[in-house]
Amino acid sequence: MERRLYSVVGFVLLATVVYFHWASAGRGGWLGLRIPIPWLQPKMGFIRRNGTHFVETDGTPVYFNGWNSYWLMTSESEATVSVMLKRGRAMGMNVCRTWAFSDGGSNALQIYPGRFNERVFQALDFVIYEARRNNIRLILCLVNNLNAFGGKAQYVRWAQAAGVNVTLADSFFSHPNVKQYYKDYVKNIMTRKNSYSGVTYKDEPAIFAWELINEPRCLSNSCAPFLQAWIAEMASYIKTLDQKHLITIGLEGFYGHERTKKLGVNPGEWAGQLGSDFIQNSFDKNIDFASVHAYPDSWIPKADHNEKIKYLSNWVDSHLSDGEYILKKPVLFSEIGSWSEARKNGSNHREVMLKVVYDKVFESASRGQAGAGALVWQLMVEGTQRYEDEFSFVAGQHPDAYKLILQQSCRLRNLLRRKGKVSKEWPCSNV
Ligand SMILES: *[C@@H]1O[C@H](CO)[C@@H](O)[C@H](O)[C@H]1NC(C)=O
Ligand SMILES: *[C@@H]1O[C@H](CO)[C@@H](O)[C@H](O)[C@H]1NC(C)=O
Ligand SMILES: *[C@@H]1O[C@H](CO)[C@@H](O)[C@H](O)[C@H]1NC(C)=O
């Protein structure tokens, strides 16, 4: 009896301390109260894969309509993150892809190999915590191929600074020391305990998947075997740390120069010279689903609108077919981007391009095939101008795009409803 009393008193004391800790940190939330206790978080299951489908914990298929906002972790305020997630939800979307990396420099997540800025880590904690509260799942990308936010070039510079004999950026994929930096980083991420929820990242169902690297490219095809080996090694390493989450690569989807029958699908000869091959890379047994990007405006900038549509249709068909018949894995179009400028021209270029992908994903899903979803690049909210690029937009300022995104979310949901699983709930009740 006495022991029980002590434990009750202990719990109350702990709760009080936790309350004041978080309230004094002034982190918003309900009366500033945030208790990092895993079982107090909203209920959510892990997404798994069964053949060419994503499935809920109970085995029922699930489709994804989503968006990119790479800047969530680095945005100035938690309010901005909350607003973006809520707006995504209001468009019926269920997945957001964002950066879980920022390497080198004072505001970076990873300041030096294996050294982290706790303030930035807490910002990432918040993104994950808030996603779960909004019933949004996250694709978290682990490093950039490009230089923005450090990228693979920063890893190579770190190795150089440590006296390692590395020169080319391609050594990111091959040098043992550089690979070890990446593994150390990944381990720190997987084992991070979220300061808002108390949930370790590897146990967090709001994380839909880990993405190895954003848009991996080599300087030349001679590094192709190293890229392939890197993908296999890193995917296998993640599976040793975390068996609950799905893994994808982050490919743009180009076919390698030896895949002659498919080269016509690439946007140009250059795309076959980057050391990646969509089929071979995605085939690795620890890669759970294929990721594809689509940027006709920047890949074939000189083509006119109709040529771009034709190109995009073929690109999407080809990858859906690969997923269904060769890879036998779900295919997620994880970045679909169109020039914002084109909208000002009086056309609705973006909506037409987006609809091509949406229609094909929907048709594939309707047939029970590998099309699993698409994510628009990229959505902003007011006040995030510094993260703008030539493809970004605030959905609310583009009613046609807004409506299209909402419709796609709802028809993918209704697909499940026809199978008797989902009721016609908000925000699809009026669509
Ligand atoms: C995978 O799907 C098939 C066909 O829909 C089903 O028969 C099987 O039980 C599923 N497997 C799991 C592990 O859910
Ligand atoms: C560094 O590596 C290059 C190419 O691998 C090699 O030619 C060179 O001798 C190496 N330098 C040193 C100091 O080991
Ligand atoms: C705007 O429209 C004109 C005429 O159709 C076309 O030539 C031009 O490429 C368009 N600009 C953009 C940015 O789409």
XYZ file of N, CA, C and O in Angstrom, residues 346-415:
280
model
N -1.845 32.849 -68.413
C -3.251 32.673 -68.759
C -3.635 31.216 -68.949
O -4.799 30.877 -69.011
N -2.650 30.340 -69.006
C -2.948 28.911 -69.143
C -3.056 28.304 -67.745
O -2.727 28.934 -66.763
N -3.514 27.108 -67.667
C -3.381 26.420 -66.382
C -2.487 25.203 -66.571
O -2.843 24.077 -66.300
N -1.306 25.536 -67.050
C -0.249 24.564 -67.318
C -0.050 23.608 -66.141
O -0.033 22.394 -66.314
N 0.107 24.158 -64.939
C 0.400 23.312 -63.781
C -0.720 22.297 -63.534
O -0.461 21.118 -63.312
N -1.950 22.776 -63.579
C -3.069 21.886 -63.282
C -3.166 20.764 -64.327
O -3.455 19.622 -63.988
N -2.893 21.118 -65.574
C -2.965 20.097 -66.622
C -1.891 19.020 -66.389
O -2.165 17.815 -66.472
N -0.686 19.475 -66.072
C 0.416 18.529 -65.839
C 0.119 17.646 -64.630
O 0.314 16.423 -64.667
N -0.340 18.274 -63.572
C -0.631 17.541 -62.345
C -1.719 16.495 -62.593
O -1.650 15.359 -62.125
N -2.698 16.899 -63.404
C -3.830 16.008 -63.661
C -3.400 14.765 -64.450
O -3.949 13.681 -64.245
N -2.415 14.943 -65.323
C -1.909 13.782 -66.068
C -1.434 12.708 -65.088
O -1.777 11.526 -65.204
N -0.646 13.142 -64.119
C -0.097 12.190 -63.150
C -1.209 11.644 -62.253
O -1.298 10.427 -62.029
N -2.061 12.528 -61.761
C -3.158 12.101 -60.878
C -4.048 11.054 -61.569
O -4.420 10.050 -60.968
N -4.413 11.328 -62.819
C -5.302 10.402 -63.531
C -4.659 9.024 -63.686
O -5.305 8.004 -63.478
N -3.379 9.037 -64.025
C -2.712 7.749 -64.258
C -2.527 6.964 -62.963
O -2.681 5.740 -62.937
N -2.217 7.680 -61.892
C -2.101 7.017 -60.597
C -3.455 6.440 -60.193
O -3.562 5.283 -59.759
N -4.499 7.229 -60.390
C -5.839 6.775 -60.010
C -6.279 5.555 -60.829
O -6.794 4.577 -60.285
N -6.025 5.621 -62.138
C -6.406 4.483 -62.989
C -5.655 3.214 -62.591
O -6.237 2.128 -62.513
N -4.361 3.384 -62.326
C -3.557 2.236 -61.912
C -4.095 1.655 -60.596
O -4.283 0.441 -60.469
N -4.360 2.547 -59.651
C -4.883 2.102 -58.350
C -6.244 1.432 -58.518
O -6.524 0.406 -57.890
N -7.079 1.972 -59.400
C -8.408 1.394 -59.633
C -8.315 -0.021 -60.173
O -9.163 -0.852 -59.896
N -7.275 -0.263 -60.958
C -7.084 -1.603 -61.513
C -6.380 -2.533 -60.532
O -6.077 -3.681 -60.855
N -6.059 -2.007 -59.350
C -5.361 -2.821 -58.350
C -3.882 -2.961 -58.649
O -3.218 -3.862 -58.167
N -3.343 -2.031 -59.469
C -1.930 -2.115 -59.836
C -1.047 -1.212 -58.974
O -1.496 -0.708 -57.951
N 0.203 -1.000 -59.435
C 1.253 -0.460 -58.560
C 1.203 1.045 -58.275
O 1.957 1.535 -57.438
N 0.340 1.783 -58.975
C 0.263 3.227 -58.723
C -0.223 3.488 -57.304
O -1.332 3.092 -56.957
N 0.608 4.137 -56.486
C 0.275 4.256 -55.059
C 0.002 5.677 -54.625
O -0.570 5.911 -53.560
N 0.431 6.661 -55.447
C 0.187 8.040 -55.052
C 1.131 9.015 -55.716
O 2.052 8.612 -56.441
N 0.869 10.299 -55.462
C 1.711 11.361 -56.016
C 1.799 12.508 -55.021
O 0.854 12.774 -54.279
N 2.958 13.172 -55.035
C 3.197 14.295 -54.127
C 3.603 15.520 -54.946
O 4.605 15.480 -55.667
N 2.836 16.577 -54.802
C 3.140 17.787 -55.554
C 4.352 18.497 -54.933
O 4.563 18.461 -53.715
N 5.191 19.068 -55.794
C 6.315 19.914 -55.347
C 5.959 21.345 -55.696
O 5.675 21.602 -56.852
N 6.086 22.261 -54.767
C 5.987 22.086 -53.339
C 5.054 23.139 -52.798
O 4.887 24.202 -53.406
N 4.468 22.863 -51.652
C 3.501 23.798 -51.081
C 4.143 24.677 -50.016
O 5.027 24.263 -49.278
N 3.645 25.913 -49.988
C 4.139 26.923 -49.056
C 2.959 27.459 -48.248
O 1.804 27.225 -48.600
N 3.268 28.222 -47.198
C 2.254 29.074 -46.579
C 2.813 30.493 -46.626
O 3.994 30.695 -46.924
N 1.972 31.458 -46.313
C 2.423 32.843 -46.311
C 3.615 32.954 -45.346
O 3.614 32.352 -44.269
N 4.602 33.755 -45.730
C 5.735 33.987 -44.835
C 6.877 32.989 -45.011
O 7.835 33.015 -44.257
N 6.774 32.107 -46.004
C 7.868 31.157 -46.220
C 8.592 31.457 -47.537
O 9.208 30.572 -48.129
N 8.549 32.730 -47.959
C 9.122 33.131 -49.254
C 10.569 32.705 -49.412
O 11.002 32.398 -50.514
N 11.319 32.696 -48.308
C 12.746 32.388 -48.467
C 12.983 30.943 -48.918
O 14.090 30.584 -49.306
N 11.954 30.114 -48.840
C 12.105 28.730 -49.313
C 11.465 28.512 -50.682
O 11.331 27.384 -51.143
N 11.048 29.599 -51.296
C 10.394 29.474 -52.597
C 11.362 28.996 -53.668
O 12.558 29.267 -53.598
N 10.823 28.320 -54.669
C 11.592 28.022 -55.872
C 10.649 28.223 -57.052
O 9.496 28.640 -56.867
N 11.104 27.898 -58.247
C 10.269 28.217 -59.416
C 9.045 27.317 -59.545
O 8.242 27.503 -60.445
N 8.918 26.338 -58.649
C 7.768 25.421 -58.724
C 6.801 25.573 -57.547
O 5.769 24.922 -57.513
N 7.167 26.397 -56.565
C 6.398 26.413 -55.316
C 5.176 27.311 -55.400
O 5.146 28.262 -56.177
N 4.174 27.007 -54.594
C 2.992 27.866 -54.548
C 2.195 27.658 -53.256
O 2.331 26.640 -52.589
N 1.402 28.677 -52.944
C 0.463 28.590 -51.823
C -0.849 28.095 -52.427
O -1.459 28.789 -53.249
N -1.258 26.895 -52.038
C -2.393 26.271 -52.729
C -3.649 27.139 -52.675
O -4.381 27.241 -53.665
N -3.882 27.790 -51.551
C -5.084 28.603 -51.387
C -5.174 29.755 -52.386
O -6.251 30.286 -52.656
N -4.021 30.146 -52.950
C -4.016 31.246 -53.919
C -4.259 30.740 -55.348
O -4.273 31.531 -56.293
N -4.406 29.446 -55.492
C -4.619 28.848 -56.816
C -5.806 27.886 -56.739
O -5.623 26.675 -56.592
N -7.021 28.439 -56.817
C -8.236 27.646 -56.593
C -8.320 26.401 -57.470
O -8.778 25.350 -56.997
N -7.858 26.478 -58.719
C -7.944 25.300 -59.592
C -7.049 24.172 -59.088
O -7.447 22.999 -59.076
N -5.841 24.539 -58.695
C -4.915 23.532 -58.174
C -5.454 22.954 -56.866
O -5.419 21.736 -56.643
N -5.970 23.831 -56.035
C -6.514 23.418 -54.744
C -7.606 22.356 -54.932
O -7.616 21.307 -54.299
N -8.510 22.672 -55.857
C -9.642 21.786 -56.105
C -9.180 20.429 -56.662
O -9.663 19.368 -56.262
N -8.212 20.515 -57.559
C -7.673 19.294 -58.174
C -7.029 18.373 -57.130
O -7.246 17.156 -57.125
N -6.266 18.976 -56.238
C -5.591 18.201 -55.189
C -6.633 17.549 -54.278
O -6.552 16.351 -53.970
N -7.625 18.334 -53.885
C -8.685 17.811 -53.012
C -9.433 16.656 -53.687
O -9.684 15.614 -53.075
N -9.750 16.854 -54.972
C -10.475 15.800 -55.700
C -9.673 14.502 -55.771
O -10.227 13.421 -55.615
N -8.363 14.656 -56.002
C -7.521 13.457 -56.080
C -7.508 12.727 -54.733
O -7.646 11.509 -54.675
N -7.364 13.496 -53.652
C -7.373 12.885 -52.315
C -8.654 12.096 -52.120
O -8.645 10.967 -51.627
N -9.766 12.710 -52.534
C -11.065 12.121 -52.227
C -11.372 10.923 -53.115
O -11.933 9.940 -52.648
N -10.979 10.982 -54.384
C -11.292 9.801 -55.199
C -10.427 8.604 -54.817
O -10.869 7.462 -54.919
N -9.206 8.875 -54.335
C -8.390 7.754 -53.847
C -9.017 7.153 -52.585
O -9.040 5.941 -52.401
N -9.557 8.016 -51.738
C -10.254 7.511 -50.542
C -11.507 6.738 -50.910
O -11.812 5.709 -50.316
N -12.226 7.276 -51.904
C -13.476 6.624 -52.300
C -13.246 5.248 -52.900
O -14.103 4.389 -52.837
N -12.066 5.092 -53.481
C -11.676 3.791 -54.005
C -11.751 2.747 -52.898
O -12.179 1.622 -53.105
